[in-house]
Coordinates of N, CA and C and ligand atoms in Angstrom, one line a residue:
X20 N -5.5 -17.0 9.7 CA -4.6 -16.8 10.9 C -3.5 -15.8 10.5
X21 N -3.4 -14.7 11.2 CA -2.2 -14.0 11.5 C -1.1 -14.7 11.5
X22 N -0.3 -13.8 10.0 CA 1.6 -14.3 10.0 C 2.2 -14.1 11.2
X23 N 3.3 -14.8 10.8 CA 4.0 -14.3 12.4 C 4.8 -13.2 11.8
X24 N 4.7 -12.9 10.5 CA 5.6 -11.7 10.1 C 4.3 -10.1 11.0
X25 N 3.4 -10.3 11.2 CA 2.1 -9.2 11.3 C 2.1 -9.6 13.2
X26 N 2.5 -10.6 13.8 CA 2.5 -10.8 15.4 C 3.9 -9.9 15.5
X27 N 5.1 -9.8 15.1 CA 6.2 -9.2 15.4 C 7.0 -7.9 14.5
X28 N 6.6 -7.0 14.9 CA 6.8 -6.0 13.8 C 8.0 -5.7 13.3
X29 N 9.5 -6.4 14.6 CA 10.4 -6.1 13.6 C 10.4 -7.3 12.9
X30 N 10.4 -8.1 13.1 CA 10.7 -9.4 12.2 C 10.0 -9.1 10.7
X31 N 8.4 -8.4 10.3 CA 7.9 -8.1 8.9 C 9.1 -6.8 8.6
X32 N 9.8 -6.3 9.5 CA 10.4 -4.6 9.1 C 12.0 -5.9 8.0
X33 N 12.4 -6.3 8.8 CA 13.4 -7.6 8.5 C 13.0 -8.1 7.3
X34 N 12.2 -8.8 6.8 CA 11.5 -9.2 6.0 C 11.5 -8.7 4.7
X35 N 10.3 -7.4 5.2 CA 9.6 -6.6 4.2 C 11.1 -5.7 3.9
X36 N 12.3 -5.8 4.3 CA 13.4 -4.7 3.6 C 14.0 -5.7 2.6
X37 N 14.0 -7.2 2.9 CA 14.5 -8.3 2.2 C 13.7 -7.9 0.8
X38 N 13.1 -8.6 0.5 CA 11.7 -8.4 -0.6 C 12.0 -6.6 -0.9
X39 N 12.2 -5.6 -0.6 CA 11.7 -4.5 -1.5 C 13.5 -4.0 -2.1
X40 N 14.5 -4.7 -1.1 CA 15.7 -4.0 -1.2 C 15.6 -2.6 -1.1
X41 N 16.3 -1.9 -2.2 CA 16.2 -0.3 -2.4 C 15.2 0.1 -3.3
X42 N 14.2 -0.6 -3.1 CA 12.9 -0.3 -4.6 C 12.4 0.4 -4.1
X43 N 12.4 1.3 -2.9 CA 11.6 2.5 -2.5 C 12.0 3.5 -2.1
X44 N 13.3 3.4 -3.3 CA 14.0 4.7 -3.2 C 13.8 5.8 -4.0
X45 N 12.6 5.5 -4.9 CA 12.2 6.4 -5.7 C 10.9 7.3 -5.2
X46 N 10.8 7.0 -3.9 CA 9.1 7.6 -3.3 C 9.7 8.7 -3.0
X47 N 10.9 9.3 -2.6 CA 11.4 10.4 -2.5 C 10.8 11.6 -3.9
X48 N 11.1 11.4 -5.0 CA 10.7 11.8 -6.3 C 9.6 11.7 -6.5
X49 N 8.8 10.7 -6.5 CA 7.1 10.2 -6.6 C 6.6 11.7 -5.5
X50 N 6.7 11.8 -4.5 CA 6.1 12.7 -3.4 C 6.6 14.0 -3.0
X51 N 8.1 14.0 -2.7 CA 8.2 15.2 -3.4 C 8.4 15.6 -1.4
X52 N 9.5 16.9 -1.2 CA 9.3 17.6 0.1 C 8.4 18.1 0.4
X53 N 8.3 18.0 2.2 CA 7.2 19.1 1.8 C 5.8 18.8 2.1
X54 N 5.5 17.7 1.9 CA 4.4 17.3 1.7 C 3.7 16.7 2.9
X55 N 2.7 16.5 3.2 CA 1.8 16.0 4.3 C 1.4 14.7 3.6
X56 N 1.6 13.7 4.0 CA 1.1 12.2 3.5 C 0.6 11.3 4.6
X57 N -0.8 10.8 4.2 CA -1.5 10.0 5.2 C -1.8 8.8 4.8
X58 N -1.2 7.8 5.4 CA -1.2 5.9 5.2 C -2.0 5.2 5.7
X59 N -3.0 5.0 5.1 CA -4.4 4.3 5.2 C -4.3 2.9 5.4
X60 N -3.7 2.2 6.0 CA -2.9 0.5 6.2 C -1.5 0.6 6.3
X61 N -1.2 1.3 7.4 CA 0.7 2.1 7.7 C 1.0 1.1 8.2
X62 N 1.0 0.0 8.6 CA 1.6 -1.2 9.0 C 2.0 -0.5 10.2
X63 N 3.4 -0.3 10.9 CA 3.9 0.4 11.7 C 4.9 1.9 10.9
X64 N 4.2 2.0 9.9 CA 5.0 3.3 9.6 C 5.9 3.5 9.3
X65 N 6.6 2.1 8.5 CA 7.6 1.9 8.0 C 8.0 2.9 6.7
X66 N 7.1 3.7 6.0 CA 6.8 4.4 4.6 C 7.8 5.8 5.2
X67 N 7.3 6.1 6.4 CA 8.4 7.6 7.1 C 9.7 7.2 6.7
X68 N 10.9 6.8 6.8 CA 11.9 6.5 6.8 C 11.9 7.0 4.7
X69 N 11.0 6.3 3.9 CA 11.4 6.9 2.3 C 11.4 8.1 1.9
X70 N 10.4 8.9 3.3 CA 9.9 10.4 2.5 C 10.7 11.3 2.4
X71 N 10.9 12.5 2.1 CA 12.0 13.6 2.6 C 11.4 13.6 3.9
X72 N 12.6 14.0 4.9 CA 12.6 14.5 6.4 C 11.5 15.8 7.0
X73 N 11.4 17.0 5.6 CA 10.5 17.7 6.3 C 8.8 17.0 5.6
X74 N 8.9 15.9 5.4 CA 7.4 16.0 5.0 C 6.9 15.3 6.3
X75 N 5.0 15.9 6.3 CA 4.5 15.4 7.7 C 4.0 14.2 7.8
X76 N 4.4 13.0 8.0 CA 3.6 11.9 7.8 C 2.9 11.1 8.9
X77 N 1.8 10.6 8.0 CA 0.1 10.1 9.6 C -0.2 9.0 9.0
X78 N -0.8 8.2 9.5 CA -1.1 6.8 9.0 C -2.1 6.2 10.5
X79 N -3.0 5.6 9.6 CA -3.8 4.4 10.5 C -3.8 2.8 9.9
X80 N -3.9 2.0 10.9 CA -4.0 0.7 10.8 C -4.7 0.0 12.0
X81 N -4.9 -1.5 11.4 CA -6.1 -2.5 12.9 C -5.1 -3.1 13.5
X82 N -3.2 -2.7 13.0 CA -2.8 -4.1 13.6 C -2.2 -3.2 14.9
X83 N -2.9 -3.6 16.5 CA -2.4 -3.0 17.2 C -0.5 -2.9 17.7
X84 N -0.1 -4.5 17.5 CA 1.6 -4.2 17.6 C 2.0 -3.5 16.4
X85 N 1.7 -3.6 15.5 CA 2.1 -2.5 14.6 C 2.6 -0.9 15.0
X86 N 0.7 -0.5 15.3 CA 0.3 0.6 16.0 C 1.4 0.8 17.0
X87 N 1.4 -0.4 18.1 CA 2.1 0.2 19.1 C 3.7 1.0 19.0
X88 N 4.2 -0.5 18.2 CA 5.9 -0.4 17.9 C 6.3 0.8 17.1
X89 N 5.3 1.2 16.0 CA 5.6 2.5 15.6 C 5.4 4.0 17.0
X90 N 4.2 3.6 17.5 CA 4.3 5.1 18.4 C 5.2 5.0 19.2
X91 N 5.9 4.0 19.6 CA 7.3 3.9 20.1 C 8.4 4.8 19.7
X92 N 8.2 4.5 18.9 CA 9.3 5.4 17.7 C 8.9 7.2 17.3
X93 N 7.5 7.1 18.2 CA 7.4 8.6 17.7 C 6.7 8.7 16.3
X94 N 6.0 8.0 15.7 CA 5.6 7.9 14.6 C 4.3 8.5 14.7
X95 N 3.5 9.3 13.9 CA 2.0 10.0 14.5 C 1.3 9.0 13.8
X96 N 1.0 7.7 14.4 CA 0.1 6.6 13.8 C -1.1 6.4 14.7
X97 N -2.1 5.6 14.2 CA -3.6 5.1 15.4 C -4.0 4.3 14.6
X98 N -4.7 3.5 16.0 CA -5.6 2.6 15.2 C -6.5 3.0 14.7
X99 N -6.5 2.4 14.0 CA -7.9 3.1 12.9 C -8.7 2.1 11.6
X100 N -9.9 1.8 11.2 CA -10.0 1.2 9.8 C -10.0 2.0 8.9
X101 N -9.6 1.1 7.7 CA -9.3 2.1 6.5 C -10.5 2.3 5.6
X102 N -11.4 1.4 5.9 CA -12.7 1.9 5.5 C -13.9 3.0 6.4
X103 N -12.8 3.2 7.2 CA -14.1 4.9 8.1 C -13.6 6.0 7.9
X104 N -14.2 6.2 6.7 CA -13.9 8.0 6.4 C -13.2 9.0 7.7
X105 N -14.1 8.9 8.7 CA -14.0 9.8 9.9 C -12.9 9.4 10.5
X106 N -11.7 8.5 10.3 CA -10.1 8.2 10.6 C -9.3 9.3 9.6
X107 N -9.8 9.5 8.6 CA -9.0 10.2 7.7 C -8.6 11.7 8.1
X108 N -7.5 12.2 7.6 CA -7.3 13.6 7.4 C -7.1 14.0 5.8
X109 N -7.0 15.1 5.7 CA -6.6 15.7 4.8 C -5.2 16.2 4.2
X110 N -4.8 15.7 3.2 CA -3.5 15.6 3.0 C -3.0 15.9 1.6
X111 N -2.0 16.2 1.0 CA -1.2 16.6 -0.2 C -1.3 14.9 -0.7
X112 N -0.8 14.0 -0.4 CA -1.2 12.9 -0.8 C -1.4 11.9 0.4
X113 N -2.7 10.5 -0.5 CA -2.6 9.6 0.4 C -2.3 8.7 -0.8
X114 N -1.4 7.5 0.6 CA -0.5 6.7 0.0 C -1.0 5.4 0.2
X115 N -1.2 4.4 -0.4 CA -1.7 3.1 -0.2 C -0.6 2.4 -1.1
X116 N 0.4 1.5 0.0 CA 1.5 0.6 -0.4 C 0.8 -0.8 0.3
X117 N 1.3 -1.7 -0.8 CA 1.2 -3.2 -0.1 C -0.5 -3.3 1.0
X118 N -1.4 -2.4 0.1 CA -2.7 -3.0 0.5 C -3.6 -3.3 -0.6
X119 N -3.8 -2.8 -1.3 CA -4.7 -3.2 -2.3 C -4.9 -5.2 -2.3
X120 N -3.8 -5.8 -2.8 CA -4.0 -6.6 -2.8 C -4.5 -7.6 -1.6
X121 N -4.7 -7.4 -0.3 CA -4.8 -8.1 1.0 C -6.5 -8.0 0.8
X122 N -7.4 -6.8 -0.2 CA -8.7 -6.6 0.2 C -9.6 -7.1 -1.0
X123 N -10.6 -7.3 -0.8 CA -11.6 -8.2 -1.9 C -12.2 -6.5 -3.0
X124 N -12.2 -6.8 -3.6 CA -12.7 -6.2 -4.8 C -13.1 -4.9 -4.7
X125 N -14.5 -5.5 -3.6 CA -15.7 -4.2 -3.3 C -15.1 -3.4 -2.6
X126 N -14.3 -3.7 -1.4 CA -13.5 -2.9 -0.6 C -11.9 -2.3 -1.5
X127 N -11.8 -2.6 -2.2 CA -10.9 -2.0 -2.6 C -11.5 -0.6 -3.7
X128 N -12.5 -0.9 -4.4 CA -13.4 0.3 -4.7 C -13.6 1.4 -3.8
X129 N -14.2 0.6 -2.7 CA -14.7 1.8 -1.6 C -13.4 2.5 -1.0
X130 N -12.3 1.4 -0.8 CA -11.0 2.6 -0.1 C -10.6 3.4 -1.3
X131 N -10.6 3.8 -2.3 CA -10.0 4.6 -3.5 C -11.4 5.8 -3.0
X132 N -12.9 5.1 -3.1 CA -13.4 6.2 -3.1 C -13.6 7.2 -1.9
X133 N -13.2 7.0 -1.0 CA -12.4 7.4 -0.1 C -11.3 8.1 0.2
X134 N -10.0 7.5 -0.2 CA -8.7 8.3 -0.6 C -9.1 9.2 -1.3
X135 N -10.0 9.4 -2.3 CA -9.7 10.7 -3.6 C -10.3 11.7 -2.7
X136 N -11.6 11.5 -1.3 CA -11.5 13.3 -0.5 C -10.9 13.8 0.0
X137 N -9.7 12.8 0.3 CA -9.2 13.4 1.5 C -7.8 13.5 0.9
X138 N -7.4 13.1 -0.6 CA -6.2 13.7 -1.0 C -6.2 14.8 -1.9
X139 N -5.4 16.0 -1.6 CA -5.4 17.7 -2.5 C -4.9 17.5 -3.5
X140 N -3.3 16.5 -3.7 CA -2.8 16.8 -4.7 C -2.9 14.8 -5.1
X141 N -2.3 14.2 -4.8 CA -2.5 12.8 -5.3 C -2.7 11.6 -4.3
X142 N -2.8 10.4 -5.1 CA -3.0 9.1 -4.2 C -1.7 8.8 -4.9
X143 N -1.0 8.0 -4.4 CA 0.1 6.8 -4.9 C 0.2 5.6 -4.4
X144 N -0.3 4.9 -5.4 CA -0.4 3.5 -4.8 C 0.7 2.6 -5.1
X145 N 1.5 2.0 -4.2 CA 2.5 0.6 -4.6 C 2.1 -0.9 -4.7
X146 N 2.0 -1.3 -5.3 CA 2.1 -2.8 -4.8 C 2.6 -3.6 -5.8
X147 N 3.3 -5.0 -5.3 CA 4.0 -6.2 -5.8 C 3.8 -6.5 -6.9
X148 N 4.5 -6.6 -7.7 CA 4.0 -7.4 -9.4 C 4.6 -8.5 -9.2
X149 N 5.3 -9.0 -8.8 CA 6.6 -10.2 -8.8 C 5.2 -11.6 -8.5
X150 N 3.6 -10.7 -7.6 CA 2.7 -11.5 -6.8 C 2.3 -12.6 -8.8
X151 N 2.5 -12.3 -9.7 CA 1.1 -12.6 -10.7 C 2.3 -14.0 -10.7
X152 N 3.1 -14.1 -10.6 CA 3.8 -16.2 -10.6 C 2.8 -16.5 -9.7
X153 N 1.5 -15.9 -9.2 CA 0.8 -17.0 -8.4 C -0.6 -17.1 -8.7
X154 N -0.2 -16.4 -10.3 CA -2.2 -15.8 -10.6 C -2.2 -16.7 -12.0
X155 N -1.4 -18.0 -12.1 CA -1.2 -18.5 -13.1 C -2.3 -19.8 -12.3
X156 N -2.8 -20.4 -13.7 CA -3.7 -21.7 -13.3 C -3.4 -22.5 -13.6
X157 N -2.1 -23.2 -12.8 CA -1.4 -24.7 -12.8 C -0.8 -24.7 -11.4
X158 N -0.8 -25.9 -11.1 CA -0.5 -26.3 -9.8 C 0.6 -25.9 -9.0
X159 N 2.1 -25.3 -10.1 CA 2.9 -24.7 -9.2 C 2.2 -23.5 -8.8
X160 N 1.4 -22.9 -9.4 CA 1.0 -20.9 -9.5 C 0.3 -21.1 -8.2
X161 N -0.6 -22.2 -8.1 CA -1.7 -21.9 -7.2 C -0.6 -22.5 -5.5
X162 N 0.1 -23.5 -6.1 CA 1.2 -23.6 -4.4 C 1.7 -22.7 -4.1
X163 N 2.5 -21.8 -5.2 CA 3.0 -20.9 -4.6 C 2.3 -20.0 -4.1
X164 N 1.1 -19.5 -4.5 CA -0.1 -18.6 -4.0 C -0.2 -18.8 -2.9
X165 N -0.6 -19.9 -2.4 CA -1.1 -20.3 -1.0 C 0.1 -20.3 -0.1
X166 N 1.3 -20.7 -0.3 CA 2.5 -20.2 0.5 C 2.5 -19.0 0.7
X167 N 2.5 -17.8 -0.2 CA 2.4 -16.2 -0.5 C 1.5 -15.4 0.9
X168 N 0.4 -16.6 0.2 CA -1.0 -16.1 0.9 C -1.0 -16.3 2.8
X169 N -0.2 -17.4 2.8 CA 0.1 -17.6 4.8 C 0.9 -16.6 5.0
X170 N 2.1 -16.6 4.3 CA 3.0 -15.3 4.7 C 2.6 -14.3 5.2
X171 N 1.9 -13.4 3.6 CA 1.3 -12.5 4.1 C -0.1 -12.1 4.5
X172 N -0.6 -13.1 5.7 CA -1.9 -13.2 6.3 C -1.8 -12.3 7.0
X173 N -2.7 -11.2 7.1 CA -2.7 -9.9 8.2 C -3.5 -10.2 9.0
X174 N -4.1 -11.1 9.4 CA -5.1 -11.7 10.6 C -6.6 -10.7 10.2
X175 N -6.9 -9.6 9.0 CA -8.0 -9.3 9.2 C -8.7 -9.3 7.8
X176 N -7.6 -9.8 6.7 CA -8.3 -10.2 5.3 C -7.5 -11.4 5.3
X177 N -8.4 -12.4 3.8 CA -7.7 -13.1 3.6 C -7.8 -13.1 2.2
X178 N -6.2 -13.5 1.3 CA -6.2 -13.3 0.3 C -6.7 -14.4 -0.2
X179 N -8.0 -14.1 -1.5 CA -8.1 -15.0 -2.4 C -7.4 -15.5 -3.8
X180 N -6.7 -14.4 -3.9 CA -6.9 -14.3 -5.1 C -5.6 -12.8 -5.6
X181 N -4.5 -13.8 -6.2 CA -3.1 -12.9 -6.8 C -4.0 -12.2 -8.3
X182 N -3.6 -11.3 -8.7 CA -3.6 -10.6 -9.9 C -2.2 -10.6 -11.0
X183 N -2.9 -10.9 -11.6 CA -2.3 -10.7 -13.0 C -1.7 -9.4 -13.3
X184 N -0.8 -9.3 -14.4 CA -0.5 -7.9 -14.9 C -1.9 -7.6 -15.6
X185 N -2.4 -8.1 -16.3 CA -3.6 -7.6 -16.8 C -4.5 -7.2 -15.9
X186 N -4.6 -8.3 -14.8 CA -5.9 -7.4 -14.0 C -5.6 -6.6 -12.9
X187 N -3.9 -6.2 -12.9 CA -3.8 -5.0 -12.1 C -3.8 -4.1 -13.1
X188 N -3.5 -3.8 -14.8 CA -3.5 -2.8 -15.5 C -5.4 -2.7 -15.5
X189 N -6.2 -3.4 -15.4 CA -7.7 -3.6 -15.5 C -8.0 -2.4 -13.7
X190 N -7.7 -3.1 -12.8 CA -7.7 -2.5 -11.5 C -7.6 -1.3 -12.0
X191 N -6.6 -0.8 -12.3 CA -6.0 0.8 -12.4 C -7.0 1.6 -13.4
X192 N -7.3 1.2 -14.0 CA -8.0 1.9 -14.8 C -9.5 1.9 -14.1
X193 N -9.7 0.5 -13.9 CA -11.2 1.2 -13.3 C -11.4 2.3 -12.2
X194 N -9.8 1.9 -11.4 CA -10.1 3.2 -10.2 C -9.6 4.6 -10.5
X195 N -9.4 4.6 -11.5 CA -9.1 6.0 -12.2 C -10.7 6.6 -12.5
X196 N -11.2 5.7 -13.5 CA -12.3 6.1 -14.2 C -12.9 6.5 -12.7
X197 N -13.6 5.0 -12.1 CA -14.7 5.8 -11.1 C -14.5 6.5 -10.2
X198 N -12.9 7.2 -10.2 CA -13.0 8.0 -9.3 C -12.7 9.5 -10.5
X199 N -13.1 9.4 -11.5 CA -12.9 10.8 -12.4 C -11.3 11.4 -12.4
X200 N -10.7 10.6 -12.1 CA -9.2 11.1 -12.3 C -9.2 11.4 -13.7
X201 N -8.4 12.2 -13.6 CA -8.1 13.0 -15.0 C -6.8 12.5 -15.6
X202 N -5.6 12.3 -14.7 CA -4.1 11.7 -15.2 C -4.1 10.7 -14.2
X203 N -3.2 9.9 -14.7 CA -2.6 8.7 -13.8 C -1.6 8.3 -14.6
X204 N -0.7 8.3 -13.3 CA 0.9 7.8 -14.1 C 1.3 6.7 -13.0
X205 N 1.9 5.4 -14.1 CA 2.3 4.1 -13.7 C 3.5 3.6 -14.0
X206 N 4.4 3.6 -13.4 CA 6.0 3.1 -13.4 C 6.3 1.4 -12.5
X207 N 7.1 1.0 -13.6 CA 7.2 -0.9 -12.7 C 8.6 0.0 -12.1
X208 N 9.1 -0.5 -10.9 CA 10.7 -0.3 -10.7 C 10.4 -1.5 -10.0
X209 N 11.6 -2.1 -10.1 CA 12.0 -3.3 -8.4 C 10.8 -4.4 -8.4
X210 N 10.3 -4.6 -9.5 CA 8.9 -5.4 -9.1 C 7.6 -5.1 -8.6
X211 N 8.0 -3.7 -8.8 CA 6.5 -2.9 -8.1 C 6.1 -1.8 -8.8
X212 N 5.0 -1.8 -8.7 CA 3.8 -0.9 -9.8 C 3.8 0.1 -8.6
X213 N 4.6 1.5 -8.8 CA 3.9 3.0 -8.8 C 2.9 3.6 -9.2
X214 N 1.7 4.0 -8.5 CA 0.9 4.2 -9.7 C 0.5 5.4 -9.2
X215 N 0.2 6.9 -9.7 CA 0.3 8.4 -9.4 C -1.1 8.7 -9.7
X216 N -1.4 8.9 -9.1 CA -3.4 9.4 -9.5 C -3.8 10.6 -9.2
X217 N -3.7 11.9 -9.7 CA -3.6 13.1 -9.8 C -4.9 13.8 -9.8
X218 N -5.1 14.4 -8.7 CA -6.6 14.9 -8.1 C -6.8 15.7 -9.2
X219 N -7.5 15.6 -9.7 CA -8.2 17.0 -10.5 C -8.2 18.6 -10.2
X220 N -7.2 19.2 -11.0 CA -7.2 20.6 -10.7 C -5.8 20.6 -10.1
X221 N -5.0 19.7 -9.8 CA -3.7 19.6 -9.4 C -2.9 18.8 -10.6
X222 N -4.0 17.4 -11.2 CA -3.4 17.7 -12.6 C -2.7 18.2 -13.4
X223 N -3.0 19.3 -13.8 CA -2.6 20.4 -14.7 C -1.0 21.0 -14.3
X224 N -1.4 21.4 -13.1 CA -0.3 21.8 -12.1 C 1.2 21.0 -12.5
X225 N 0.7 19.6 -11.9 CA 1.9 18.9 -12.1 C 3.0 18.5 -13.3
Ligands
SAM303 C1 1.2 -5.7 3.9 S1 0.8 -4.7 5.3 C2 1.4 -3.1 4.6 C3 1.7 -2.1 5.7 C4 2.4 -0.9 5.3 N1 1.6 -0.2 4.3 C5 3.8 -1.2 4.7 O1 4.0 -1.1 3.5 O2 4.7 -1.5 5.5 C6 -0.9 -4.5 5.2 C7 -1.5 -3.8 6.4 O3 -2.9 -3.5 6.2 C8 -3.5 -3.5 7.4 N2 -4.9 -3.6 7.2 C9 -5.6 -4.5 6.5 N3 -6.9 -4.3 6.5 C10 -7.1 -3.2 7.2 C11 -8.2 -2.4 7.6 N4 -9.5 -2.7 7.2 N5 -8.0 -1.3 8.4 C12 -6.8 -1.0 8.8 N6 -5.7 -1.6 8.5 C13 -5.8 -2.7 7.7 C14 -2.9 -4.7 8.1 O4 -3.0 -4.6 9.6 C15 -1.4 -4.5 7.7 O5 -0.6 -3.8 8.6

């Protein structure tokens, strides 16, 4: 079932600023001006507000009050799934914050293999470390999991299953490998794993 944080978009905006504070004050430096960046699970497009001012930012998602409350705002968002290629554009980077974990395994393979066509210069991915107090196997880990897990119910995955620091350092690396990335750069700030995955041939560059 759909959170009620995912039925009312300011109330997750309220929320989701509690939980990150200023920990996404460094995506300015991660991305850089300038840049064209496309959000493959934009929630309502809350990611615009971090970037520099001249960068262009696009984003799709299934949650339509999301969708809507951002085009309110002027945001260039649509509904869209993040697993149909043919939603995507082409972009200096795509950015996947606070989804990895919401998707099962296989789909999380297939959205990376996806992100790497349609990004020139990088992917950057965010997501929660503070989640692994729930990837422990004793009865507080797994309570708190399931509390975690209703919260953040997006009404169209459901979470099985918190990661570890090991199996998000395990995650990162497999999606480097099979997507032939050449560098990848990983910074914790605020409880959250930045992680930089540098297209090939832009690599070097950077
Ligand atoms: C935790 S929210 C993150 C939203 C946004 N990235 C942010 O940081 O504010 C996860 C989002 O993924 C979206 N989502 C999950 N599966 C999706 C899919 N298959 N296609 C499109 N959006 C999806 C949900 O609707 C939800 O808005």
């Amino acid at each position: 079932m759909k959170s009620i944080f995912f039925r009312y978009p300011s109330l997750y905006d309220i929320g989701i600023r509690f939980l990150y504070f200023d920990g996404l004050k460094i995506l300015k430096d991660i991305i850089g001006p300038k840049k064209s960046v496309f959000e493959p699970a934009c929630g309502f497009g809350r990611m615009k507000r971090y970037l520099y001012p001249d960068c262009n930012y696009s984003g799709i998602d299934l949650n339509e009050e999301f969708i809507r409350y951002g085009q309110k705002r002027n945001l260039d968002i649509q509904l869209g799934n993040i697993l149909d290629s043919s939603r995507y554009r082409s972009v200096d980077t795509v950015l996947l914050c606070d989804i990895l974990h919401h998707l099962k395994y296989k789909d999380i393979l297939e959205l990376l293999s996806i992100a790497v066509r349609f990004a020139k210069e990088k992917i950057v991915i965010i997501e929660p470390t503070f989640v692994k107090i729930a990837s422990k196997n004793n009865w507080l880990s797994r309570f708190v999991g399931k509390i975690m897990a209703t919260l953040d119910a997006d009404g169209l995955n459901e979470i099985e299953h918190w990661m570890s620091r090991k199996e998000y350092d395990s995650l990162f690396q497999t999606l480097k490998d099979s997507n032939h990335i050449e560098r990848m750069n990983i910074r914790n700030y605020r409880n959250h794993d930045f992680v930089e995955m540098y297209i090939n041939g832009y690599a070097q560059k950077a």
